[in-house]
Tab-separated table of C-alpha atoms and ligand atoms in Angstrom:
chain	number	residue	atom	x	y	z
A	300	MET	CA	111.466	88.995	94.824
A	301	ARG	CA	109.289	90.021	91.840
A	302	ASN	CA	110.810	91.516	88.701
A	303	ILE	CA	107.868	93.619	87.538
A	304	SER	CA	110.051	96.713	87.570
A	305	GLU	CA	111.913	95.242	84.572
A	306	LYS	CA	108.797	94.881	82.408
A	307	GLN	CA	108.787	97.196	79.438
A	308	ARG	CA	105.733	96.521	77.275
A	309	ILE	CA	102.629	96.253	79.388
A	310	VAL	CA	99.025	95.498	78.423
A	311	ILE	CA	96.657	96.948	81.036
A	312	LYS	CA	93.021	95.601	81.069
A	313	LEU	CA	90.381	97.735	82.797
A	314	GLY	CA	87.059	96.165	83.668
A	315	THR	CA	83.705	97.994	83.733
A	316	SER	CA	83.466	97.808	87.522
A	317	THR	CA	86.742	99.672	87.711
A	318	LEU	CA	85.853	102.534	85.419
A	319	ALA	CA	82.107	102.988	86.123
A	320	HIS	CA	79.874	103.365	89.133
A	321	LYS	CA	77.000	100.889	89.638
A	322	THR	CA	74.840	103.428	87.776
A	323	GLY	CA	76.860	102.767	84.709
A	324	LYS	CA	78.107	106.469	84.845
A	325	LEU	CA	81.877	107.140	84.709
A	326	ASN	CA	83.782	106.948	87.999
A	327	ILE	CA	85.526	110.250	87.598
A	328	ARG	CA	87.804	110.146	90.594
A	329	ARG	CA	88.969	106.587	89.789
A	330	MET	CA	89.494	107.299	86.121
A	331	THR	CA	91.258	110.613	86.724
A	332	ASN	CA	93.691	108.838	89.053
A	333	LEU	CA	94.138	105.853	86.786
A	334	VAL	CA	94.857	108.003	83.724
A	335	ARG	CA	97.417	110.147	85.717
A	336	VAL	CA	99.306	106.993	86.938
A	337	ILE	CA	99.199	105.263	83.546
A	338	SER	CA	100.476	108.463	81.956
A	339	ASP	CA	103.319	108.509	84.391
A	340	LEU	CA	104.222	104.900	83.597
A	341	HIS	CA	104.131	105.818	79.949
A	342	ASN	CA	106.289	108.952	80.573
A	343	SER	CA	108.764	106.815	82.392
A	344	GLY	CA	109.404	104.985	79.153
A	345	ARG	CA	107.197	101.979	79.410
A	346	GLU	CA	105.072	100.959	76.416
A	347	ILE	CA	101.429	100.904	77.379
A	348	ILE	CA	98.675	99.153	75.460
A	349	MET	CA	95.236	99.270	77.086
A	350	VAL	CA	92.265	96.894	76.718
A	351	SER	CA	89.247	98.663	78.091
A	352	SER	CA	85.793	97.473	78.771
A	353	GLY	CA	82.925	99.847	79.372
A	354	ALA	CA	81.142	100.253	76.012
A	355	VAL	CA	77.925	98.524	77.213
A	356	GLY	CA	78.120	99.795	80.750
A	357	LEU	CA	78.829	103.464	79.823
A	358	GLY	CA	76.268	103.332	77.006
A	359	ALA	CA	73.633	102.040	79.441
A	360	GLY	CA	74.662	104.770	81.954
A	361	LYS	CA	74.501	107.526	79.359
A	362	LEU	CA	70.989	106.450	78.295
A	363	GLY	CA	69.848	106.178	82.030
A	364	LEU	CA	69.040	102.534	81.708
A	365	PRO	CA	68.608	100.766	85.086
A	366	GLU	CA	70.904	97.944	83.999
A	367	LYS	CA	72.930	96.520	81.087
A	368	PRO	CA	70.469	95.475	78.280
A	369	LYS	CA	69.918	91.840	77.720
A	370	ASP	CA	68.560	91.593	74.238
A	371	THR	CA	71.131	91.548	71.386
A	372	LYS	CA	69.961	94.477	69.315
A	373	THR	CA	69.735	96.878	72.288
A	374	LYS	CA	73.168	95.708	73.560
A	375	GLN	CA	74.662	96.281	70.078
A	376	ALA	CA	73.117	99.817	69.921
A	377	VAL	CA	74.084	100.686	73.471
A	378	ALA	CA	77.665	99.491	72.937
A	379	ALA	CA	77.947	101.873	69.919
A	380	ILE	CA	76.870	104.704	72.131
A	381	GLY	CA	79.162	103.745	75.011
A	382	GLN	CA	82.252	103.030	72.865
A	383	CYS	CA	82.068	106.551	71.585
A	384	GLU	CA	81.706	107.936	75.179
A	385	LEU	CA	84.494	105.700	76.334
A	386	MET	CA	87.010	106.976	73.763
A	387	HIS	CA	85.858	110.514	74.256
A	388	VAL	CA	86.768	110.246	77.968
A	389	TYR	CA	90.121	108.622	77.378
A	390	ASP	CA	91.008	111.126	74.642
A	391	ASP	CA	90.146	113.994	76.871
A	392	MET	CA	91.776	112.710	80.068
A	393	PHE	CA	95.051	111.573	78.414
A	394	ALA	CA	95.207	114.938	76.560
A	395	LYS	CA	95.899	116.583	79.925
A	396	TYR	CA	99.259	114.815	79.882
A	397	SER	CA	99.808	115.442	76.121
A	398	ILE	CA	99.310	111.746	75.403
A	399	THR	CA	97.679	110.597	72.250
A	400	VAL	CA	95.401	107.572	72.351
A	401	ALA	CA	94.065	105.388	69.464
A	402	GLN	CA	91.030	103.101	69.256
A	403	ILE	CA	91.298	99.544	67.922
A	404	LEU	CA	88.166	97.310	67.851
A	405	LEU	CA	88.617	93.625	67.406
A	406	THR	CA	86.536	90.504	66.801
A	407	LYS	CA	87.383	86.811	67.054
A	408	ALA	CA	87.223	86.672	63.261
A	409	ILE	CA	89.935	89.396	62.946
A	410	ILE	CA	92.284	87.519	65.311
A	411	ASN	CA	91.636	84.232	63.527
A	412	ASN	CA	92.290	85.698	60.062
A	413	PRO	CA	96.186	85.738	59.584
A	414	SER	CA	96.284	88.822	57.298
A	415	HIS	CA	93.826	90.864	59.465
A	416	CYS	CA	95.640	89.791	62.584
A	417	GLU	CA	98.963	90.893	61.058
A	418	ASN	CA	97.310	94.324	60.285
A	419	PHE	CA	96.413	94.639	63.869
A	420	MET	CA	99.868	93.677	65.057
A	421	ASN	CA	101.469	96.142	62.684
A	422	THR	CA	99.188	98.964	63.814
A	423	VAL	CA	99.882	98.335	67.521
A	424	GLU	CA	103.575	98.329	66.816
A	425	LYS	CA	103.469	101.582	64.776
A	426	LEU	CA	101.312	103.332	67.379
A	427	VAL	CA	103.595	102.274	70.265
A	428	ASN	CA	106.524	103.489	68.271
A	429	MET	CA	104.750	106.773	67.748
A	430	ASP	CA	104.402	107.061	71.572
A	431	VAL	CA	100.633	106.607	71.318
A	432	ILE	CA	98.574	104.487	73.709
A	433	PRO	CA	96.346	102.013	71.768
A	434	ILE	CA	93.100	101.313	73.498
A	435	VAL	CA	91.500	97.953	72.451
A	436	ASN	CA	87.946	96.720	72.902
A	437	GLU	CA	85.840	94.075	71.288
A	438	ASN	CA	83.703	95.376	68.439
A	439	ASP	CA	80.565	94.681	70.383
A	440	THR	CA	78.188	96.243	67.798
A	441	ILE	CA	79.343	93.588	65.304
A	442	ALA	CA	80.266	90.675	67.515
A	443	ILE	CA	77.820	90.460	70.277
A	444	ASP	CA	76.034	87.082	70.286
A	445	GLU	CA	77.700	85.973	67.007
A	446	LEU	CA	79.331	82.586	67.495
A	447	GLU	CA	81.951	83.124	64.732
A	448	LEU	CA	82.866	86.700	65.799
A	449	GLU	CA	82.502	87.011	69.522
A	450	ILE	CA	85.130	86.513	72.162
A	451	GLY	CA	82.556	87.733	74.637
A	452	GLU	CA	84.789	89.038	77.415
A	453	ASN	CA	87.858	91.166	77.634
A	454	ASP	CA	89.968	89.158	80.021
A	455	SER	CA	90.720	86.598	77.250
A	456	LEU	CA	90.856	89.392	74.743
A	457	SER	CA	93.484	91.234	76.821
A	458	ALA	CA	95.620	87.982	76.963
A	459	LEU	CA	95.378	87.622	73.160
A	460	VAL	CA	96.303	91.265	72.760
A	461	ALA	CA	99.289	90.665	75.174
A	462	GLU	CA	100.358	87.668	73.065
A	463	LEU	CA	99.980	89.353	69.679
A	464	SER	CA	101.691	92.493	70.784
A	465	ARG	CA	104.576	90.562	72.437
A	466	ALA	CA	104.025	92.195	75.822
A	467	ASP	CA	106.204	91.542	78.809
A	468	LEU	CA	103.268	91.768	81.345
A	469	LEU	CA	99.504	91.557	81.319
A	470	LEU	CA	98.016	93.614	84.102
A	471	ILE	CA	94.332	93.015	84.816
A	472	LEU	CA	92.762	95.640	86.956
A	473	SER	CA	89.601	94.322	88.612
A	474	ASP	CA	87.261	95.178	91.501
A	475	ILE	CA	89.003	92.660	93.724
A	476	ASP	CA	92.499	92.762	95.234
A	477	ALA	CA	93.696	89.302	93.960
A	478	LEU	CA	92.703	85.731	93.235
A	479	TYR	CA	91.403	84.318	96.527
A	480	ASP	CA	91.113	80.683	97.565
A	481	ASP	CA	87.305	81.139	97.354
A	482	ASP	CA	85.011	83.944	96.203
A	483	PRO	CA	85.410	86.613	98.878
A	484	ARG	CA	81.951	87.938	98.247
A	485	SER	CA	80.411	84.690	99.490
A	486	ASN	CA	83.158	83.591	101.860
A	487	PRO	CA	84.595	86.216	104.212
A	488	ASP	CA	87.314	83.858	105.331
A	489	ALA	CA	88.747	83.540	101.776
A	490	LYS	CA	92.562	84.207	101.591
A	491	PRO	CA	94.416	85.909	98.772
A	492	ILE	CA	96.945	83.849	96.714
A	493	PRO	CA	100.023	86.004	95.972
A	494	LEU	CA	101.665	83.730	93.494
A	495	VAL	CA	100.378	81.149	91.006
A	496	GLU	CA	103.422	79.102	89.608
A	497	LYS	CA	101.187	76.820	87.523
A	498	ILE	CA	97.441	76.841	86.836
A	499	THR	CA	96.268	73.520	88.321
A	500	PRO	CA	92.736	72.110	88.376
A	501	GLU	CA	92.607	73.287	92.022
A	502	ILE	CA	93.338	76.899	90.952
A	503	GLU	CA	90.611	76.659	88.271
A	504	ALA	CA	88.163	75.294	90.805
A	505	VAL	CA	88.438	78.280	93.094
A	506	ALA	CA	87.534	80.765	90.442
A	507	GLY	CA	83.902	81.803	90.350
A	508	GLY	CA	81.737	84.108	88.225
A	509	ALA	CA	81.255	87.943	88.099
A	510	GLY	CA	80.898	89.710	91.375
A	511	THR	CA	78.578	92.544	90.249
A	512	SER	CA	76.032	93.152	87.443
A	513	LEU	CA	78.622	95.363	85.747
A	514	GLY	CA	81.274	92.631	85.481
A	515	THR	CA	81.131	89.999	82.685
A	516	GLY	CA	83.423	87.076	83.376
A	517	GLY	CA	84.321	86.997	87.013
A	518	MET	CA	87.476	85.174	88.078
A	519	SER	CA	87.022	82.210	85.743
A	520	THR	CA	87.682	84.286	82.592
A	521	LYS	CA	90.717	85.769	84.313
A	522	ILE	CA	92.005	82.263	84.830
A	523	THR	CA	91.439	81.591	81.126
A	524	ALA	CA	93.392	84.772	80.387
A	525	ALA	CA	96.110	83.681	82.640
A	526	LYS	CA	96.415	80.386	80.814
A	527	ILE	CA	96.702	82.154	77.409
A	528	ALA	CA	99.252	84.768	78.784
A	529	THR	CA	101.494	82.367	80.724
A	530	ASN	CA	101.586	79.746	77.954
A	531	ALA	CA	102.717	82.578	75.684
A	532	GLY	CA	105.546	83.331	78.129
A	533	ILE	CA	103.964	86.349	79.592
A	534	ASP	CA	103.568	87.016	83.328
A	535	MET	CA	100.092	88.169	84.418
A	536	ILE	CA	98.984	90.214	87.472
A	537	ILE	CA	95.460	90.498	88.798
A	538	MET	CA	95.054	93.486	91.164
A	539	ASN	CA	92.464	95.942	92.278
A	540	GLY	CA	91.954	99.083	90.125
A	541	ARG	CA	90.364	100.893	93.068
A	542	ASP	CA	93.555	102.510	94.168
A	543	PRO	CA	95.718	103.415	91.133
A	544	GLU	CA	98.618	104.616	93.305
A	545	LYS	CA	99.224	100.914	94.077
A	546	LEU	CA	100.502	100.615	90.479
A	547	TYR	CA	103.620	102.530	91.633
A	548	ASP	CA	104.113	99.893	94.411
A	549	LEU	CA	103.659	97.108	91.861
A	550	PHE	CA	106.416	98.578	89.604
A	551	GLU	CA	108.600	98.800	92.692
A	552	ASP	CA	108.354	95.081	93.008
A	553	LYS	CA	106.116	95.106	96.050
A	554	GLU	CA	103.836	92.131	96.486
A	555	ILE	CA	100.527	93.387	95.167
A	556	GLY	CA	97.697	91.251	93.788
A	557	THR	CA	98.243	87.764	92.333
A	558	LEU	CA	101.159	87.023	89.977
A	559	PHE	CA	100.722	84.202	87.492
A	560	LYS	CA	104.228	83.133	86.357
A	561	ALA	CA	104.988	82.762	82.704
A	562	GLN	CA	105.545	79.027	81.658
B	268	ADP	N1	88.329	82.985	93.819
B	268	ADP	C1	87.967	84.205	93.536
B	268	ADP	N2	88.881	85.174	93.888
B	268	ADP	C2	88.555	86.491	93.716
B	268	ADP	N3	87.397	86.953	93.108
B	268	ADP	C3	86.532	85.911	92.743
B	268	ADP	C4	86.794	84.588	92.900
B	268	ADP	N4	85.702	83.905	92.463
B	268	ADP	C5	84.874	84.775	91.886
B	268	ADP	N5	85.279	86.046	92.137
B	268	ADP	C6	84.535	87.263	91.735
B	268	ADP	O1	85.152	87.834	90.588
B	268	ADP	C7	84.884	89.288	90.624
B	268	ADP	C8	85.780	90.024	89.616
B	268	ADP	O2	85.374	89.853	88.236
B	268	ADP	P1	84.263	90.747	87.508
B	268	ADP	O3	83.004	90.829	88.328
B	268	ADP	O4	84.160	90.246	86.139
B	268	ADP	O5	84.905	92.233	87.566
B	268	ADP	P2	85.845	93.087	86.578
B	268	ADP	O6	84.974	93.468	85.456
B	268	ADP	O7	86.331	94.250	87.393
B	268	ADP	O8	87.013	92.197	86.246
B	268	ADP	C9	85.075	89.593	92.068
B	268	ADP	O9	84.470	90.780	92.499
B	268	ADP	C10	84.622	88.301	92.774
B	268	ADP	O10	83.320	88.488	93.290
B	269	VHF	N1	83.378	94.571	75.444
B	269	VHF	C1	82.424	94.791	76.536
B	269	VHF	C2	83.013	94.350	77.911
B	269	VHF	C3	83.221	92.936	78.103
B	269	VHF	C4	83.877	92.573	79.441
B	269	VHF	O1	84.617	91.625	79.569
B	269	VHF	O2	83.504	93.356	80.527
B	269	VHF	P1	84.267	93.404	82.006
B	269	VHF	O3	83.998	92.123	82.642
B	269	VHF	O4	83.735	94.676	82.550
B	269	VHF	O5	85.794	93.555	81.636
B	269	VHF	C5	82.161	96.388	76.789
B	269	VHF	O6	83.002	97.120	76.325
B	269	VHF	O7	81.096	96.634	77.315
């Protein structure tokens, strides 16, 4: 029996493929449903911290670009446009439920600098105590393609945020139901793995790259995230963000997605 119902402070990570269509434009139905269910979880007394991707994807969608840009300067500019759009959407959608959101943009250098990192932790704590939902992303305009600054993908970032904010659970919403024993896009016989007690080399070996041109890290960065979270004593779930109602099932301890057990 799972004990997800007991989790109080939850970091929820949303990937680009969950919040946008392949065009890069907002998936309005999905986002409307997600914000409604997350608002309900928040109203039930849980502390929610979000890590949201989407700056580059939504920026590209807003500009009508056929795909995410590849060159650094365009990516940085597009991220600046998309981040603004992303927060506008969240601010607007959560306002319907009288919930205030706040934006925090991080880089690797901020996390690695003890005093900057403490500022981040204090701000998250204060916002959560104010009943506000912090929404974190990487500061792509500053960090993209900068070795010293860039984490590069939000799966690991969400695990670091979970660790720094002392979360009880990291919930990664993806475009796939679970970790499978092979990439289900290339192997239709792949089977879901409901529980990972320990991240072994065999588990690492089954995780492949991104499934769509919108996604960044694929399953391998989710395994990296799982290592960070579980080593910090935090359970992690990977589940599909396609059907937000399933979040209710998850918090009723039903077996949804893959649970990586805290070590
Ligand atoms: N073993 C695996 N189990 C599940 N998905 C896998 C696996 N290996 C690779 N993948 C791919 O990882 C993708 C999810 O990651 P990604 O494309 O980055 O999406 P998101 O941005 O929504 O997290 C899946 O759609 C799938 O194609
Ligand atoms: N920080 C980037 C997203 C990076 C990332 O990991 O993307 P995704 O695989 O969609 O979660 C952005 O906001 O576009």
